[in-house]
Amino acid sequence: MTTISLRDTDSATAATPGSAPVQPFRTAAGGLIDRRRPLEFTFDGARYGGVQGDTLASALLANGVRLVGRSFKYHRPRGILTAGSEEPNALVELRSGARREPNTRATTAELYEGLEALSQNRWPSLRYDALAVNALAAPIFAAGFYYKTFMWPAAFWEKLYEPLIRRAAGLGRAAHAPDPDTYDKAFAFCDVLVIGGGPAGLSAALAAGRAGARVILVDEDHRIGGRLVADRREVAGRSGADWVADSLAELDSMPDVRILGRTTLFGVYDHGAYGAVERVSDHLASPPAHAPRQRMWRITARRAVLAAGAIERPHVFGGNDRPGVMLAGAVRTYLNRYGVLPGRRVALFTSSDDGWRTVSDVVAAGAEVAAVIDTRASVAPGLRHGAEAAGARVILGGAVIGTKGHLALNAIEVVTADGRGETIACDCLAMANGWNPIVHLDSHLSRRPVWDAAIHAFVPDALPSGMAAAGAASGAFTLASCLETGGRAGAEAATACGFAGTSPEVPRTDPESVGHAPLWRVPGSKGKAFVDFQNDVAASDVELAHREGFRAVELLKRYTTLGMATDQGKTSNLAGLGIMAELTGQPIPSVGTTMFRPPFTPVAIGAFAGHHRGKDFRATRHVPSHAWCEEQGAVFVETGLWLRPAYFPRAGESDWLETVNREVNTVRAHVGVCDVTTLGKIDIQGRDALAFIERVCANPFGTLPVGKARYAVLLREDGFVLDDGTVARLGESHFVMTASTANAARVMQHLEFCRQWLWPELDLQMISVSEQWAQYAVAGPRARDTLRAVIDPGFDLSNEAFPFLACADVTVGGGIPARLLRISFSGELAYELAVPAAHGDAAWRAILQAGAGHGITAYGSEALSVMRIEKGHAAGAEINGQTTARDLGLGGMLARKKDYIGRLMKERPALTDPDRPILVGFRPVDPGQRLRAGAHFLAIGAAPSLEADEGSMTSVAFSPSLGHWIGLGLIRRGPERHGQRVRAYDPVRNGDIEVEICSPVFVDPNEEKLRV
Amino acid sequence: MSDVAMVGAEKLESIWKPRSAWAGYARAGRHGRTGGEAGITLTLRDEVGLATLIVADGKEAALDRALEASHGWSLPEAGRAALAGEEGLIWSGPGQWLAIAGTRRRLDGLADAVTGLASVTDQSDGRALVRVSGPCAREMLSKGVAIDLHPRAFRAGSAAVTSIAHIGAQLWQRDDAPTYDLAVARSFAGSFWSWLSHAAAEFGYGVEHGPGR
């Protein structure tokens, strides 16, 4: 038994205020960092130093900080496992205040001056975490713990258990304030999309770019190059990093090649669509003025080369989660790329030739190799000699079964091939258990990868259309094969797009061997052996799942939560499968694999929203009178996308009802003007325009003369009412149809369907003119007097010359073309004046000026609605998709001598049932009582039940004309029951009042005001 | 009574000024990123004449000849605009074109010239028009336009009906600079400007009024 004591490297090395931060674990030279640009940052409040080019993880390691977080469930101390986006442990809260960002991987967060980071999931501090007692109770926190323990009583789940669990087992905290940054979206198109900028991706991009194809290369790293900037390699006699720089320079010189660094391709979608997020300003403390924080790219590519690389696999052994235990590839990345020693005395635990590469890198960086433990009984002599020359102990056929150290590793427990136990002091253990090709992206379209027994890993099977895999992502692990397969895939993709692609000559590389024999679980481990670090799933949990019968891969995943954390099991899924395969005695491919879904790494919601947040969540449409309405302090209401003025409060008015009453009373007594531009306006012209209108409208139009308008009702094909409006005949074969605001688009769509699909033989031309014309209703006894001062002289507005339902072309403002219709929604003498929209603002002001002497008021959608209820006109609440023309009291106007859409279907027995609810009016028996829309009608004395339900109140208003509330509603056999009393039952708002059924027309039933 | 009305009409004449579709949203001047040349120039265009032209069944060839005779225009094929200077026709859909002219008056005789061959509907006030130019025009538009604007796919004379920021838009490219014209429904001008100014801000942009009002 050998025990070497080591200094506890986890002791804090934070600088004292004022002194220059030292980085005791930074190498003297080397690395792809800019040592001339020092940076300072804080972690848990302590100040540290780093350099430009660092990640937060590399800078923490440079300072000897190895404990960076607490685990999800057991609050175990955790460190840095990887050097990339697959990191399961080193999650931190980055930034502060409104920019606070939880669960950020320290391994991908670029260091910037003043960076602030906090560790997560610990209290009161990272080093002394109270909830670490969970680890003592680990046996009861095993897989299925929540389901087994918190089953009863059910009511406790939401109120007690879940909040408790969420507090104890959580990750970071989101910011509470709105995100101060902006996000952008962009669309990009290319012939060849290259996913990944390692040796394979760069070769592919070069081959496709040289052929003349439009190429986009995306790489998630801020330094493109993949393993070529992490390992010490040789390409064509130069260093790998130099070859990368030359390749990028060549690509940069090609006008149709775009390189997107700091960009994660997170999703693959149908028809060659890809989602990517570019971290435009994440590497800065805050985005520069006018620059977005992140940009969401929607890339459409004819071909794609998947060169996303591979992720190294950890070993599953006791204490494999202790800070200081790292993937071997990550150890080399920190050594070679960042000039950082992950430890001063490094041990290597490997099952692959590739892992041995770590030995010379450690030595070159000036650290010591404690031992090399290979699980295989024999390795190539070259590997062994190299390690022994470096002074390392070599243990073949052995394994690491345990680790020691309080908050960070200080020794490993090893068992040798002959079964002897040994403790070896070291402050870093590098694990190399082979690599998994990144098969996430190619499985986004429901394709499952296949097992490749030669490399002990899943590789892409049938790829999505247009996609080819290259390099490590395809299972080609050697550098030479990465360069070769990448170049070939790039050339083939370019050729498929019509370019003459040729595979580039493969440059010479330094020799390597990639033999490996993975070990899924180290037998005889001491302590918890973790499979999924982020969700704290241990090998024992997989064994438990097996014992309890959750053996199918999807059950294993859900029962243990293996692979369900934010890392989607990038470092853990295969180990879980491997262990289950061992336990069930099946080969791994028979156990299966779980699916990967977008996104590859978490994406901020803000990036998906882009510009569309707050008021820009969706578009807003403004009416032509909008500027005036704003000047007047109108209160607006959203109707679909439209922002309509609802009412126009005046000084001294105490509430909305007082304002609306004043507006209604002014219209009824004097005159008012309302912006009705929001109605849909459809221009219909052509030889068969009238025939078309006859077929789409349920009431007759054959007799409509030029210069007249008529109310129109449109049915759906199933016989229910689609919408109502007006049709005006401007010329022999020229009509304008209006549709309600809410249904404008729907009606246009319906008419287009009829024209294009039902009756293509009809010759007509149809176009929306909703935006061209501003349209204003001028209503009230003084409407004619008001319009006389607006319309150019010479037009006879008298009742005889321009009677009810007349329409005509007029001019305003000295020759501006306009349209005038005499139609009324309010029941008053009323006109609608349409002017070209650019003159809408002027026309509105002109009407108000002209009406000033007549006491004019502007009125909004509220007063409009009150007046239509007073007149018994059906609107959206009645034309609700469940009512027929007969239900709405419009049955009498339907045509009998023509065919039209909905004619036969409206005759179905259920739609003509005399017991159907029909539109009538309602007034409270006690005039002081308020009516509520939504109330259901019951016979007086009847108990509330579905069977007793006779219909419902659809619209209510306070009628200033009558001085009490009035309502419209649908009730069984309504028109036969005028004068009867029923209950309006509204249990939701404690309403239960008696109402009397009456005519729906409350004001001017004989239409005396309309036709004067 | 009529005398009173006449007096009123005279008083009213002063207020009959057209209002720009962009009024209240766009401000002339330099905005966004400061320093250096503006990456984007946005020219607001208000005095433009627009009309929708929809061909009657089977009359396309005759319409083409009639337009050639009356205005010297030809009907562009799908996805194209046939413009000479500031006027011509832009394909808008099957059998449908947008006629455009530097002034509204230029379109006055259009309906008469194509009687029986096509329907003409004035849309001069129905759209808000903006010209997008400057060295970053293509890059800026790619932030909202979901179609490929690369010169291999979309070039001078190309036209599309698409949507930008969920707002229906018609887009055509005038020259290889590239310069684009964009038209959106007038009521959406405020929301569209919000997107446009946000998208252009990082490049620095200038806003100017086109000829006309």
PDB file of N, CA and C in Angstrom, chain A residues 612-658:
ATOM      1  N   HIS A 612     -40.278  39.595 -30.919  1.00  0.00           N
ATOM      2  CA  HIS A 612     -41.710  39.524 -30.587  1.00  0.00           C
ATOM      3  C   HIS A 612     -41.958  39.369 -29.100  1.00  0.00           C
ATOM      4  N   ARG A 613     -41.719  40.428 -28.371  1.00  0.00           N
ATOM      5  CA  ARG A 613     -42.026  40.428 -26.946  1.00  0.00           C
ATOM      6  C   ARG A 613     -42.692  41.746 -26.611  1.00  0.00           C
ATOM      7  N   GLY A 614     -43.341  41.773 -25.449  1.00  0.00           N
ATOM      8  CA  GLY A 614     -44.060  42.987 -25.047  1.00  0.00           C
ATOM      9  C   GLY A 614     -45.090  43.356 -26.101  1.00  0.00           C
ATOM     10  N   LYS A 615     -45.103  44.635 -26.462  1.00  0.00           N
ATOM     11  CA  LYS A 615     -46.092  45.106 -27.438  1.00  0.00           C
ATOM     12  C   LYS A 615     -45.871  44.510 -28.821  1.00  0.00           C
ATOM     13  N   ASP A 616     -44.671  43.994 -29.048  1.00  0.00           N
ATOM     14  CA  ASP A 616     -44.391  43.385 -30.346  1.00  0.00           C
ATOM     15  C   ASP A 616     -44.639  41.883 -30.352  1.00  0.00           C
ATOM     16  N   PHE A 617     -45.302  41.401 -29.296  1.00  0.00           N
ATOM     17  CA  PHE A 617     -45.600  39.966 -29.262  1.00  0.00           C
ATOM     18  C   PHE A 617     -46.342  39.565 -30.526  1.00  0.00           C
ATOM     19  N   ARG A 618     -47.267  40.413 -30.936  1.00  0.00           N
ATOM     20  CA  ARG A 618     -47.873  40.213 -32.247  1.00  0.00           C
ATOM     21  C   ARG A 618     -48.154  41.593 -32.833  1.00  0.00           C
ATOM     22  N   ALA A 619     -48.438  41.623 -34.119  1.00  0.00           N
ATOM     23  CA  ALA A 619     -48.619  42.909 -34.788  1.00  0.00           C
ATOM     24  C   ALA A 619     -49.900  43.580 -34.286  1.00  0.00           C
ATOM     25  N   THR A 620     -49.903  44.892 -34.337  1.00  0.00           N
ATOM     26  CA  THR A 620     -51.086  45.685 -33.983  1.00  0.00           C
ATOM     27  C   THR A 620     -51.481  46.499 -35.198  1.00  0.00           C
ATOM     28  N   ARG A 621     -52.765  46.526 -35.490  1.00  0.00           N
ATOM     29  CA  ARG A 621     -53.244  47.343 -36.612  1.00  0.00           C
ATOM     30  C   ARG A 621     -53.877  48.614 -36.054  1.00  0.00           C
ATOM     31  N   HIS A 622     -53.563  49.720 -36.675  1.00  0.00           N
ATOM     32  CA  HIS A 622     -54.114  51.005 -36.239  1.00  0.00           C
ATOM     33  C   HIS A 622     -55.147  51.497 -37.243  1.00  0.00           C
ATOM     34  N   VAL A 623     -56.234  52.081 -36.745  1.00  0.00           N
ATOM     35  CA  VAL A 623     -57.257  52.650 -37.621  1.00  0.00           C
ATOM     36  C   VAL A 623     -56.774  54.011 -38.127  1.00  0.00           C
ATOM     37  N   PRO A 624     -57.352  54.509 -39.232  1.00  0.00           N
ATOM     38  CA  PRO A 624     -56.868  55.785 -39.785  1.00  0.00           C
ATOM     39  C   PRO A 624     -57.038  56.966 -38.824  1.00  0.00           C
ATOM     40  N   SER A 625     -57.994  56.873 -37.904  1.00  0.00           N
ATOM     41  CA  SER A 625     -58.187  57.980 -36.954  1.00  0.00           C
ATOM     42  C   SER A 625     -57.322  57.811 -35.720  1.00  0.00           C
ATOM     43  N   HIS A 626     -56.390  56.870 -35.741  1.00  0.00           N
ATOM     44  CA  HIS A 626     -55.641  56.517 -34.532  1.00  0.00           C
ATOM     45  C   HIS A 626     -54.934  57.727 -33.895  1.00  0.00           C
ATOM     46  N   ALA A 627     -54.297  58.541 -34.744  1.00  0.00           N
ATOM     47  CA  ALA A 627     -53.529  59.674 -34.189  1.00  0.00           C
ATOM     48  C   ALA A 627     -54.462  60.596 -33.404  1.00  0.00           C
ATOM     49  N   TRP A 628     -55.624  60.893 -33.994  1.00  0.00           N
ATOM     50  CA  TRP A 628     -56.576  61.762 -33.294  1.00  0.00           C
ATOM     51  C   TRP A 628     -57.060  61.096 -32.001  1.00  0.00           C
ATOM     52  N   CYS A 629     -57.357  59.818 -32.078  1.00  0.00           N
ATOM     53  CA  CYS A 629     -57.854  59.101 -30.899  1.00  0.00           C
ATOM     54  C   CYS A 629     -56.829  59.171 -29.769  1.00  0.00           C
ATOM     55  N   GLU A 630     -55.561  59.027 -30.119  1.00  0.00           N
ATOM     56  CA  GLU A 630     -54.519  59.127 -29.090  1.00  0.00           C
ATOM     57  C   GLU A 630     -54.457  60.540 -28.519  1.00  0.00           C
ATOM     58  N   GLU A 631     -54.537  61.514 -29.415  1.00  0.00           N
ATOM     59  CA  GLU A 631     -54.521  62.905 -28.947  1.00  0.00           C
ATOM     60  C   GLU A 631     -55.641  63.144 -27.951  1.00  0.00           C
ATOM     61  N   GLN A 632     -56.786  62.506 -28.172  1.00  0.00           N
ATOM     62  CA  GLN A 632     -57.961  62.746 -27.340  1.00  0.00           C
ATOM     63  C   GLN A 632     -57.997  61.859 -26.107  1.00  0.00           C
ATOM     64  N   GLY A 633     -57.025  61.026 -25.946  1.00  0.00           N
ATOM     65  CA  GLY A 633     -57.004  60.151 -24.771  1.00  0.00           C
ATOM     66  C   GLY A 633     -58.049  59.058 -24.829  1.00  0.00           C
ATOM     67  N   ALA A 634     -58.319  58.556 -26.031  1.00  0.00           N
ATOM     68  CA  ALA A 634     -59.293  57.474 -26.160  1.00  0.00           C
ATOM     69  C   ALA A 634     -58.819  56.240 -25.398  1.00  0.00           C
ATOM     70  N   VAL A 635     -59.779  55.459 -24.934  1.00  0.00           N
ATOM     71  CA  VAL A 635     -59.455  54.162 -24.345  1.00  0.00           C
ATOM     72  C   VAL A 635     -59.616  53.125 -25.459  1.00  0.00           C
ATOM     73  N   PHE A 636     -58.582  52.326 -25.663  1.00  0.00           N
ATOM     74  CA  PHE A 636     -58.598  51.390 -26.801  1.00  0.00           C
ATOM     75  C   PHE A 636     -58.956  49.975 -26.344  1.00  0.00           C
ATOM     76  N   VAL A 637     -59.422  49.187 -27.288  1.00  0.00           N
ATOM     77  CA  VAL A 637     -59.687  47.776 -27.019  1.00  0.00           C
ATOM     78  C   VAL A 637     -59.098  46.970 -28.176  1.00  0.00           C
ATOM     79  N   GLU A 638     -58.556  45.809 -27.857  1.00  0.00           N
ATOM     80  CA  GLU A 638     -58.017  44.956 -28.903  1.00  0.00           C
ATOM     81  C   GLU A 638     -59.129  44.108 -29.492  1.00  0.00           C
ATOM     82  N   THR A 639     -59.278  44.181 -30.812  1.00  0.00           N
ATOM     83  CA  THR A 639     -60.246  43.337 -31.523  1.00  0.00           C
ATOM     84  C   THR A 639     -59.451  42.596 -32.583  1.00  0.00           C
ATOM     85  N   GLY A 640     -59.145  41.349 -32.322  1.00  0.00           N
ATOM     86  CA  GLY A 640     -58.198  40.671 -33.204  1.00  0.00           C
ATOM     87  C   GLY A 640     -56.892  41.431 -33.118  1.00  0.00           C
ATOM     88  N   LEU A 641     -56.308  41.756 -34.264  1.00  0.00           N
ATOM     89  CA  LEU A 641     -55.058  42.526 -34.259  1.00  0.00           C
ATOM     90  C   LEU A 641     -55.321  44.023 -34.145  1.00  0.00           C
ATOM     91  N   TRP A 642     -56.579  44.433 -34.378  1.00  0.00           N
ATOM     92  CA  TRP A 642     -56.891  45.869 -34.388  1.00  0.00           C
ATOM     93  C   TRP A 642     -56.893  46.448 -32.985  1.00  0.00           C
ATOM     94  N   LEU A 643     -56.424  47.669 -32.909  1.00  0.00           N
ATOM     95  CA  LEU A 643     -56.585  48.461 -31.709  1.00  0.00           C
ATOM     96  C   LEU A 643     -57.686  49.468 -32.038  1.00  0.00           C
ATOM     97  N   ARG A 644     -58.865  49.274 -31.450  1.00  0.00           N
ATOM     98  CA  ARG A 644     -59.988  50.152 -31.773  1.00  0.00           C
ATOM     99  C   ARG A 644     -60.255  51.073 -30.591  1.00  0.00           C
ATOM    100  N   PRO A 645     -60.656  52.312 -30.864  1.00  0.00           N
ATOM    101  CA  PRO A 645     -61.086  53.163 -29.747  1.00  0.00           C
ATOM    102  C   PRO A 645     -62.393  52.606 -29.166  1.00  0.00           C
ATOM    103  N   ALA A 646     -62.411  52.380 -27.859  1.00  0.00           N
ATOM    104  CA  ALA A 646     -63.600  51.821 -27.210  1.00  0.00           C
ATOM    105  C   ALA A 646     -64.526  52.936 -26.757  1.00  0.00           C
ATOM    106  N   TYR A 647     -63.945  53.991 -26.201  1.00  0.00           N
ATOM    107  CA  TYR A 647     -64.739  55.175 -25.841  1.00  0.00           C
ATOM    108  C   TYR A 647     -63.785  56.337 -25.624  1.00  0.00           C
ATOM    109  N   PHE A 648     -64.387  57.535 -25.582  1.00  0.00           N
ATOM    110  CA  PHE A 648     -63.578  58.765 -25.542  1.00  0.00           C
ATOM    111  C   PHE A 648     -63.945  59.553 -24.291  1.00  0.00           C
ATOM    112  N   PRO A 649     -63.276  59.279 -23.187  1.00  0.00           N
ATOM    113  CA  PRO A 649     -63.652  59.973 -21.942  1.00  0.00           C
ATOM    114  C   PRO A 649     -63.428  61.481 -22.070  1.00  0.00           C
ATOM    115  N   ARG A 650     -64.322  62.240 -21.466  1.00  0.00           N
ATOM    116  CA  ARG A 650     -64.149  63.687 -21.425  1.00  0.00           C
ATOM    117  C   ARG A 650     -63.961  64.103 -19.981  1.00  0.00           C
ATOM    118  N   ALA A 651     -63.374  65.266 -19.797  1.00  0.00           N
ATOM    119  CA  ALA A 651     -63.107  65.768 -18.445  1.00  0.00           C
ATOM    120  C   ALA A 651     -64.408  65.780 -17.651  1.00  0.00           C
ATOM    121  N   GLY A 652     -64.358  65.314 -16.439  1.00  0.00           N
ATOM    122  CA  GLY A 652     -65.526  65.348 -15.571  1.00  0.00           C
ATOM    123  C   GLY A 652     -66.335  64.071 -15.602  1.00  0.00           C
ATOM    124  N   GLU A 653     -66.065  63.194 -16.551  1.00  0.00           N
ATOM    125  CA  GLU A 653     -66.810  61.930 -16.591  1.00  0.00           C
ATOM    126  C   GLU A 653     -66.165  60.949 -15.632  1.00  0.00           C
ATOM    127  N   SER A 654     -66.996  60.314 -14.814  1.00  0.00           N
ATOM    128  CA  SER A 654     -66.415  59.562 -13.697  1.00  0.00           C
ATOM    129  C   SER A 654     -66.088  58.125 -14.066  1.00  0.00           C
ATOM    130  N   ASP A 655     -66.791  57.534 -15.004  1.00  0.00           N
ATOM    131  CA  ASP A 655     -66.452  56.159 -15.359  1.00  0.00           C
ATOM    132  C   ASP A 655     -66.838  55.878 -16.806  1.00  0.00           C
ATOM    133  N   TRP A 656     -66.480  54.695 -17.261  1.00  0.00           N
ATOM    134  CA  TRP A 656     -66.708  54.352 -18.657  1.00  0.00           C
ATOM    135  C   TRP A 656     -68.189  54.402 -19.021  1.00  0.00           C
ATOM    136  N   LEU A 657     -69.049  54.029 -18.074  1.00  0.00           N
ATOM    137  CA  LEU A 657     -70.476  53.961 -18.387  1.00  0.00           C
ATOM    138  C   LEU A 657     -71.018  55.365 -18.651  1.00  0.00           C
ATOM    139  N   GLU A 658     -70.546  56.322 -17.866  1.00  0.00           N
ATOM    140  CA  GLU A 658     -71.002  57.694 -18.075  1.00  0.00           C
ATOM    141  C   GLU A 658     -70.572  58.175 -19.458  1.00  0.00           C
TER     142      GLU A 658
END
